[in-house]
Short mmCIF file of C-alpha atoms in Angstrom, two decimals:
data_model
loop_
_atom_site.label_atom_id
_atom_site.label_comp_id
_atom_site.label_asym_id
_atom_site.label_seq_id
_atom_site.Cartn_x
_atom_site.Cartn_y
_atom_site.Cartn_z
CA MET A 23 12.87 167.03 -44.99
CA ASN A 24 14.75 164.02 -43.67
CA GLU A 25 17.83 164.33 -41.49
CA PRO A 26 19.90 162.24 -39.07
CA PHE A 27 18.01 161.62 -35.86
CA SER A 28 19.57 161.61 -32.40
CA PRO A 29 19.12 158.96 -29.70
CA GLN A 30 17.06 161.56 -27.82
CA ASP A 31 14.78 161.95 -30.84
CA ALA A 32 14.31 158.17 -30.92
CA ALA A 33 13.45 158.11 -27.21
CA PHE A 34 10.75 160.76 -27.63
CA MET A 35 9.30 158.99 -30.67
CA GLN A 36 9.25 155.71 -28.75
CA LEU A 37 7.25 157.47 -26.05
CA ALA A 38 4.81 158.63 -28.74
CA LEU A 39 4.53 155.06 -30.04
CA ASP A 40 3.86 153.76 -26.53
CA LEU A 41 1.11 156.35 -26.16
CA ALA A 42 -0.39 155.35 -29.51
CA LYS A 43 -0.70 151.74 -28.32
CA GLN A 44 -3.12 152.88 -25.64
CA GLY A 45 -5.72 153.36 -28.36
CA GLU A 46 -5.16 150.15 -30.30
CA PHE A 47 -8.33 148.46 -28.94
CA THR A 48 -10.60 151.43 -29.60
CA THR A 49 -9.60 153.62 -32.56
CA THR A 50 -10.90 151.55 -35.48
CA PRO A 51 -11.51 152.57 -38.25
CA ASN A 52 -8.98 155.31 -37.45
CA PRO A 53 -5.28 154.62 -36.93
CA SER A 54 -3.64 154.55 -33.49
CA VAL A 55 -1.56 157.72 -33.12
CA GLY A 56 0.55 159.20 -30.35
CA CYS A 57 2.10 162.65 -30.01
CA VAL A 58 4.74 164.11 -27.68
CA LEU A 59 5.64 167.81 -27.45
CA VAL A 60 9.18 168.58 -26.27
CA LYS A 61 10.69 171.96 -25.39
CA ASP A 62 14.26 172.44 -24.19
CA GLY A 63 14.60 168.69 -23.69
CA GLU A 64 11.49 168.46 -21.50
CA VAL A 65 8.16 166.79 -22.36
CA VAL A 66 5.53 169.55 -22.10
CA GLY A 67 2.58 167.73 -23.64
CA LYS A 68 1.56 164.25 -24.70
CA GLY A 69 -1.56 162.55 -25.99
CA PHE A 70 -3.02 159.73 -28.03
CA HIS A 71 -6.08 159.19 -30.19
CA ALA A 72 -8.62 157.13 -28.26
CA LYS A 73 -11.63 156.76 -30.55
CA ALA A 74 -12.95 157.87 -33.95
CA GLY A 75 -14.74 161.17 -33.60
CA GLU A 76 -12.76 162.17 -30.51
CA PRO A 77 -9.74 164.54 -30.48
CA HIS A 78 -6.60 163.36 -32.26
CA ALA A 79 -3.27 162.78 -30.54
CA GLU A 80 -1.87 166.19 -31.51
CA VAL A 81 -4.90 167.99 -30.06
CA MET A 82 -4.58 166.13 -26.75
CA ALA A 83 -0.85 166.95 -26.54
CA LEU A 84 -1.44 170.62 -27.38
CA ARG A 85 -4.13 170.87 -24.71
CA GLU A 86 -1.73 169.53 -22.10
CA ALA A 87 1.11 171.79 -23.21
CA GLY A 88 -0.87 175.03 -23.45
CA GLU A 89 1.42 178.02 -24.09
CA LYS A 90 4.47 175.78 -23.68
CA ALA A 91 3.71 174.35 -27.15
CA ARG A 92 5.09 177.52 -28.75
CA GLY A 93 8.60 176.75 -30.00
CA ALA A 94 8.30 173.05 -29.12
CA THR A 95 9.13 170.02 -31.28
CA ALA A 96 6.24 167.64 -31.96
CA TYR A 97 6.98 163.92 -32.27
CA VAL A 98 4.04 162.23 -34.03
CA THR A 99 3.72 158.57 -35.02
CA LEU A 100 1.81 159.43 -38.22
CA GLU A 101 1.82 162.50 -40.45
CA PRO A 102 -0.60 165.11 -39.04
CA CYS A 103 -3.92 165.09 -40.88
CA SER A 104 -4.71 167.92 -43.29
CA HIS A 105 -8.47 167.51 -43.84
CA PHE A 106 -11.69 168.20 -41.99
CA GLY A 107 -13.32 164.94 -40.94
CA ARG A 108 -15.13 164.55 -37.65
CA THR A 109 -12.36 166.74 -36.19
CA PRO A 110 -10.34 169.72 -37.57
CA PRO A 111 -6.99 169.17 -39.33
CA CYS A 112 -4.14 168.61 -36.88
CA ALA A 113 -1.49 170.15 -39.16
CA LYS A 114 -3.22 173.53 -38.87
CA GLY A 115 -3.57 173.08 -35.12
CA LEU A 116 0.19 172.61 -34.82
CA VAL A 117 0.77 175.73 -36.94
CA GLU A 118 -1.61 177.82 -34.82
CA ALA A 119 0.04 176.57 -31.61
CA GLY A 120 3.41 177.83 -32.87
CA VAL A 121 5.46 174.63 -32.76
CA SER A 122 8.87 175.04 -34.36
CA LYS A 123 9.41 171.52 -35.72
CA VAL A 124 7.47 168.33 -36.40
CA ILE A 125 9.05 164.87 -36.63
CA ALA A 126 6.72 162.19 -37.99
CA ALA A 127 7.47 158.49 -37.90
CA MET A 128 5.86 158.03 -41.31
CA CYS A 129 3.73 159.65 -44.00
CA ASP A 130 0.00 158.95 -44.00
CA PRO A 131 -1.04 156.97 -47.12
CA ASN A 132 -4.64 158.16 -46.72
CA PRO A 133 -5.33 159.96 -50.04
CA GLN A 134 -6.92 162.80 -48.05
CA VAL A 135 -3.57 163.39 -46.36
CA ALA A 136 -0.63 161.78 -48.26
CA GLY A 137 1.90 164.59 -47.81
CA LYS A 138 -0.63 167.42 -47.53
CA GLY A 139 -0.16 167.64 -43.77
CA LEU A 140 3.59 168.06 -44.16
CA GLN A 141 2.99 170.63 -46.90
CA ILE A 142 0.82 172.72 -44.58
CA LEU A 143 3.68 172.73 -42.07
CA SER A 144 6.22 173.64 -44.73
CA ASP A 145 4.07 176.47 -46.08
CA ALA A 146 3.92 177.88 -42.55
CA GLY A 147 7.71 177.77 -42.24
CA ILE A 148 7.73 174.86 -39.80
CA GLN A 149 10.61 172.44 -40.20
CA SER A 150 9.60 168.77 -40.56
CA ALA A 151 11.28 165.39 -40.84
CA VAL A 152 9.92 161.90 -41.57
CA GLY A 153 11.13 158.35 -41.03
CA LEU A 154 12.07 158.07 -37.35
CA LEU A 155 11.18 154.53 -36.10
CA GLU A 156 9.10 154.14 -39.25
CA GLU A 157 9.06 150.34 -39.13
CA ASN A 158 7.65 150.40 -35.60
CA ALA A 159 4.96 152.83 -36.71
CA GLU A 160 4.07 150.58 -39.65
CA GLN A 161 3.60 147.61 -37.34
CA LEU A 162 1.29 149.59 -35.09
CA ASN A 163 -1.25 150.31 -37.86
CA LYS A 164 -0.94 147.39 -40.28
CA GLY A 165 -4.67 147.23 -40.90
CA PHE A 166 -5.27 150.93 -41.50
CA LEU A 167 -2.20 151.24 -43.72
CA LYS A 168 -3.14 148.27 -45.89
CA ARG A 169 -6.69 149.53 -46.35
CA MET A 170 -5.43 152.97 -47.35
CA ARG A 171 -2.95 151.47 -49.82
CA THR A 172 -5.04 148.68 -51.35
CA GLY A 173 -8.65 149.24 -50.35
CA LYS A 174 -8.67 145.88 -48.53
CA PRO A 175 -8.24 144.84 -44.88
CA PHE A 176 -5.20 143.26 -43.29
CA VAL A 177 -6.14 139.58 -42.87
CA GLN A 178 -4.97 137.55 -39.88
CA LEU A 179 -5.80 133.85 -40.04
CA LYS A 180 -5.86 132.14 -36.66
CA LEU A 181 -5.30 128.37 -36.52
CA ALA A 182 -5.03 126.05 -33.54
CA MET A 183 -3.44 122.65 -34.03
CA SER A 184 -1.79 119.68 -32.42
CA ILE A 185 1.88 118.85 -32.94
CA ASP A 186 0.88 116.66 -35.87
CA GLY A 187 -1.07 119.45 -37.56
CA LYS A 188 -4.61 118.41 -36.63
CA THR A 189 -7.40 120.71 -35.52
CA ALA A 190 -10.07 118.33 -34.19
CA MET A 191 -10.86 114.70 -33.65
CA ALA A 192 -12.57 112.81 -36.47
CA SER A 193 -15.86 113.34 -34.64
CA GLY A 194 -15.34 117.12 -34.75
CA GLU A 195 -14.48 117.43 -31.05
CA SER A 196 -12.07 120.33 -30.66
CA LYS A 197 -12.70 121.92 -27.22
CA TRP A 198 -10.11 122.53 -26.18
CA ILE A 199 -6.96 121.78 -28.17
CA THR A 200 -5.13 124.77 -26.71
CA GLY A 201 -4.92 125.90 -23.09
CA ALA A 202 -6.58 128.77 -21.26
CA GLN A 203 -3.65 131.16 -21.75
CA ALA A 204 -3.68 130.70 -25.51
CA ARG A 205 -7.42 131.27 -25.62
CA ALA A 206 -6.99 134.45 -23.57
CA ASP A 207 -4.29 135.57 -26.01
CA VAL A 208 -6.80 135.16 -28.84
CA GLN A 209 -9.13 137.59 -27.07
CA GLN A 210 -6.58 140.37 -27.44
CA TYR A 211 -6.45 139.83 -31.21
CA ARG A 212 -10.24 139.83 -31.36
CA ALA A 213 -10.38 143.03 -29.34
CA LYS A 214 -7.98 144.81 -31.70
CA ALA A 215 -9.71 143.58 -34.86
CA SER A 216 -12.27 145.60 -36.79
CA ALA A 217 -14.11 142.40 -37.72
CA ILE A 218 -14.09 138.63 -37.22
CA LEU A 219 -14.77 136.39 -40.23
CA SER A 220 -16.26 132.92 -40.00
CA THR A 221 -18.67 130.69 -41.89
CA SER A 222 -22.16 129.32 -41.42
CA GLN A 223 -20.59 125.85 -41.22
CA THR A 224 -18.57 126.89 -38.16
CA VAL A 225 -21.58 128.63 -36.60
CA LEU A 226 -23.77 125.56 -37.11
CA ALA A 227 -21.12 123.16 -35.80
CA ASP A 228 -19.85 125.10 -32.75
CA ASP A 229 -22.46 127.83 -32.10
CA PRO A 230 -19.72 130.32 -31.13
CA SER A 231 -20.37 133.87 -29.91
CA LEU A 232 -17.35 135.24 -31.84
CA ASN A 233 -17.18 138.17 -29.43
CA VAL A 234 -14.47 139.60 -27.19
CA ARG A 235 -14.51 138.00 -23.76
CA TRP A 236 -13.10 140.99 -21.94
CA GLU A 237 -12.89 139.09 -18.66
CA GLU A 238 -10.11 136.94 -20.18
CA LEU A 239 -7.89 139.89 -21.08
CA PRO A 240 -4.89 140.80 -18.89
CA LEU A 241 -5.61 142.92 -15.84
CA ASP A 242 -3.82 146.00 -17.22
CA VAL A 243 -5.92 145.87 -20.39
CA LYS A 244 -9.16 145.39 -18.48
CA ALA A 245 -8.35 148.32 -16.21
CA SER A 246 -7.53 150.62 -19.10
CA TYR A 247 -10.51 149.71 -21.25
CA ALA A 248 -13.22 148.97 -18.67
CA GLN A 249 -15.38 151.68 -20.24
CA GLU A 250 -14.96 150.09 -23.67
CA LYS A 251 -16.35 146.63 -22.92
CA LEU A 252 -19.25 147.24 -25.29
CA ARG A 253 -16.90 147.72 -28.25
CA GLN A 254 -17.07 144.48 -30.15
CA PRO A 255 -15.73 143.69 -33.62
CA VAL A 256 -18.22 143.19 -36.41
CA ARG A 257 -19.01 139.49 -36.88
CA VAL A 258 -18.94 138.62 -40.61
CA ILE A 259 -20.49 135.25 -41.48
CA LEU A 260 -20.29 133.66 -44.94
CA ASP A 261 -23.79 132.24 -45.37
CA SER A 262 -24.62 131.73 -49.05
CA SER A 263 -27.13 128.97 -48.23
CA HIS A 264 -28.82 131.08 -45.52
CA LYS A 265 -28.46 128.46 -42.81
CA VAL A 266 -27.71 130.83 -39.93
CA ARG A 267 -30.71 131.35 -37.64
CA SER A 268 -31.41 134.22 -35.27
CA ASP A 269 -31.28 131.95 -32.21
CA PHE A 270 -27.53 131.26 -32.54
CA LYS A 271 -25.15 132.66 -29.89
CA VAL A 272 -23.54 135.03 -32.39
CA PHE A 273 -26.68 137.19 -31.97
CA SER A 274 -26.57 137.15 -28.17
CA THR A 275 -24.04 140.02 -28.16
CA GLU A 276 -25.67 143.24 -29.30
CA SER A 277 -23.14 144.38 -31.86
CA PRO A 278 -23.12 144.23 -35.68
CA VAL A 279 -23.42 140.89 -37.47
CA TRP A 280 -23.06 140.91 -41.24
CA LEU A 281 -24.38 137.86 -43.09
CA VAL A 282 -22.80 137.44 -46.52
CA GLY A 283 -24.41 135.90 -49.60
CA GLU A 284 -24.80 136.41 -53.33
CA GLU A 285 -28.55 136.73 -53.75
CA ASP A 286 -31.33 138.83 -52.24
CA TYR A 287 -32.25 137.84 -48.70
CA SER A 288 -34.63 139.21 -46.08
CA LEU A 289 -33.52 139.77 -42.48
CA THR A 290 -37.05 139.98 -41.08
CA ASP A 291 -36.42 137.47 -38.29
CA PHE A 292 -33.04 138.83 -37.21
CA PRO A 293 -32.06 141.43 -34.58
CA PRO A 294 -31.81 145.06 -35.78
CA PHE A 295 -28.00 145.00 -35.55
CA THR A 296 -27.88 142.40 -38.35
CA ASP A 297 -26.99 143.47 -41.89
CA TYR A 298 -26.84 141.53 -45.15
CA LEU A 299 -23.97 141.90 -47.60
CA LYS A 300 -24.96 140.85 -51.08
CA LEU A 301 -21.71 140.40 -52.99
CA ASP A 302 -21.63 141.67 -56.56
CA ARG A 303 -18.55 140.21 -58.20
CA ASN A 304 -16.54 141.95 -60.87
CA GLN A 305 -15.56 139.86 -63.88
CA GLY A 306 -12.91 137.28 -62.95
CA GLU A 307 -13.25 138.03 -59.26
CA THR A 308 -13.76 135.27 -56.69
CA ARG A 309 -16.26 135.49 -53.86
CA LEU A 310 -13.50 136.05 -51.31
CA GLN A 311 -11.82 138.74 -53.40
CA SER A 312 -15.16 140.52 -53.73
CA LEU A 313 -15.69 140.21 -49.97
CA MET A 314 -12.32 141.80 -49.16
CA ALA A 315 -13.06 144.76 -51.45
CA GLU A 316 -16.48 145.23 -49.84
CA LEU A 317 -15.05 145.06 -46.32
CA GLY A 318 -12.47 147.68 -47.29
CA LYS A 319 -15.26 149.98 -48.47
CA ARG A 320 -16.93 149.46 -45.09
CA GLN A 321 -13.77 150.65 -43.30
CA ILE A 322 -12.66 147.29 -41.95
CA ASN A 323 -8.95 147.67 -41.18
CA THR A 324 -8.03 144.32 -39.64
CA LEU A 325 -9.94 141.11 -40.31
CA TRP A 326 -9.45 138.27 -37.81
CA VAL A 327 -10.42 134.89 -39.29
CA GLU A 328 -11.63 131.96 -37.19
CA ALA A 329 -13.07 129.21 -39.36
CA GLY A 330 -12.61 125.68 -40.57
CA ALA A 331 -10.13 124.05 -42.91
CA THR A 332 -12.04 124.90 -46.10
CA LEU A 333 -12.13 128.68 -45.67
CA ALA A 334 -8.59 128.69 -44.27
CA GLY A 335 -7.29 126.86 -47.33
CA ALA A 336 -9.23 129.05 -49.76
CA LEU A 337 -7.89 132.26 -48.23
CA ILE A 338 -4.33 130.94 -48.37
CA ALA A 339 -4.73 129.66 -51.94
CA GLU A 340 -6.02 133.04 -53.12
CA ASN A 341 -3.14 134.84 -51.40
CA LEU A 342 -5.50 136.83 -49.19
CA VAL A 343 -3.82 136.07 -45.85
CA ASP A 344 -1.32 138.64 -44.61
CA GLU A 345 -0.46 136.94 -41.34
CA LEU A 346 -0.78 133.38 -40.05
CA ILE A 347 -1.14 133.08 -36.28
CA ILE A 348 -0.84 129.45 -35.23
CA TYR A 349 -1.25 128.08 -31.72
CA MET A 350 0.37 124.65 -31.43
CA ALA A 351 -0.71 122.48 -28.52
CA PRO A 352 1.52 119.76 -27.00
CA LYS A 353 -0.81 117.01 -28.18
CA LEU A 354 -0.88 114.34 -30.88
CA LEU A 355 -4.32 113.59 -32.36
CA GLY A 356 -3.44 110.87 -34.88
CA ASP A 357 -4.02 110.37 -38.59
CA GLN A 358 -7.80 110.09 -38.31
CA ALA A 359 -8.13 113.61 -36.87
CA ARG A 360 -9.12 116.60 -39.00
CA ASP A 361 -6.49 118.50 -40.97
CA LEU A 362 -5.41 122.11 -40.46
CA CYS A 363 -6.48 123.45 -43.85
CA HIS A 364 -7.58 122.26 -47.28
CA LEU A 365 -5.46 123.69 -50.07
CA PRO A 366 -7.15 123.19 -53.45
CA ASN A 367 -5.20 122.11 -56.53
CA LEU A 368 -1.94 121.56 -54.68
CA THR A 369 -0.25 118.71 -56.55
CA GLN A 370 3.50 119.29 -56.17
CA LEU A 371 5.89 120.68 -53.61
CA ALA A 372 6.87 123.62 -55.79
CA ASP A 373 3.29 124.91 -55.56
CA ALA A 374 3.27 125.00 -51.76
CA PRO A 375 2.80 128.54 -50.37
CA LEU A 376 5.97 129.65 -48.61
CA TRP A 377 5.84 131.55 -45.32
CA GLN A 378 8.41 133.47 -43.30
CA LEU A 379 8.54 133.04 -39.54
CA GLN A 380 8.18 136.35 -37.69
CA SER A 381 8.05 135.17 -34.10
CA CYS A 382 7.82 132.09 -31.91
CA GLU A 383 6.86 132.28 -28.26
CA PRO A 384 5.36 130.06 -25.57
CA VAL A 385 1.87 130.92 -24.39
CA GLY A 386 1.25 128.75 -21.36
CA ASP A 387 1.86 125.17 -22.46
CA ASP A 388 1.24 126.06 -26.11
CA LEU A 389 3.46 127.62 -28.74
CA LYS A 390 2.43 130.67 -30.78
CA LEU A 391 3.92 130.93 -34.26
CA ILE A 392 3.45 134.02 -36.43
CA TYR A 393 4.20 133.86 -40.15
CA ILE A 394 3.89 136.29 -43.06
CA ARG A 395 3.65 135.27 -46.70
CA LYS A 396 7.14 135.12 -48.25
#
């Protein structure tokens, strides 16, 4: 049931949310979840989910609390799971531990849960409430929640530009438009992403690694995740013409690379961590729409896009971008420089996609702008 929450309730849920953030670089494809157990106004147990296959937040909190969990209130950032996956259901664990009440920030849209966890609690006579700091909890797991609700990943399109909206000189020179702090900021987004999307054109032109450069992350992040340096997002490369070769830098990091095309293709000459995604389109479906559905099936929560103007424009035109993240450098490149994105069939102002500004902050000498589609 829902009920008015006290400032103390909000403080304990905020603590749970802060704990959940400790897993945001490592939990994919699972959500980031935190749990706090409180008895007589005192925190007796706390935990967060660190990695898929490892104990969930509730289990970690119950372990810390021990017998003190009996009669406690559990503050959880996401409805306790109700199904057996790689770990037992947390809702039953809370029942067996004898907690008296569970407050969840939000319901879990995963069809395997979707209210069933709360029902287990109710059937056991445990009081529950939902909705405390729900918006904060939504922001924490945007990728997981979108995939559960739509079957597709949350798409973040990263763009770097000059003040006059250019991304490179006419020659293609673009290193570096933005400063070192902005590039380090990008590494945090890469590290949180399930996958990075680019194109064979970008790979041929720039030969990027498209990996997480952990050494550029802030000291507190590096200290916390030193043991996770090998976790890299999947690199997804659109390569219909099969131009990508195995000697490119994208294969120098031993983590999955998925080449995407629409016809049969052999990966004989590629490293064993390479896979090929042959897209089978449904009637009326574009290549990019088919790709998003396939990535959702492969448990990609958040897709970070770093590519040229053509793919950027196509994603925007097909309304596939959930969030625009733009780094604006204090430079002017002139009218001969390359444009930010190519929007097809845009002939009048009324057709221009409209975006809503979410945040604006300086990152070194650059400016980071975050927009969502309005």
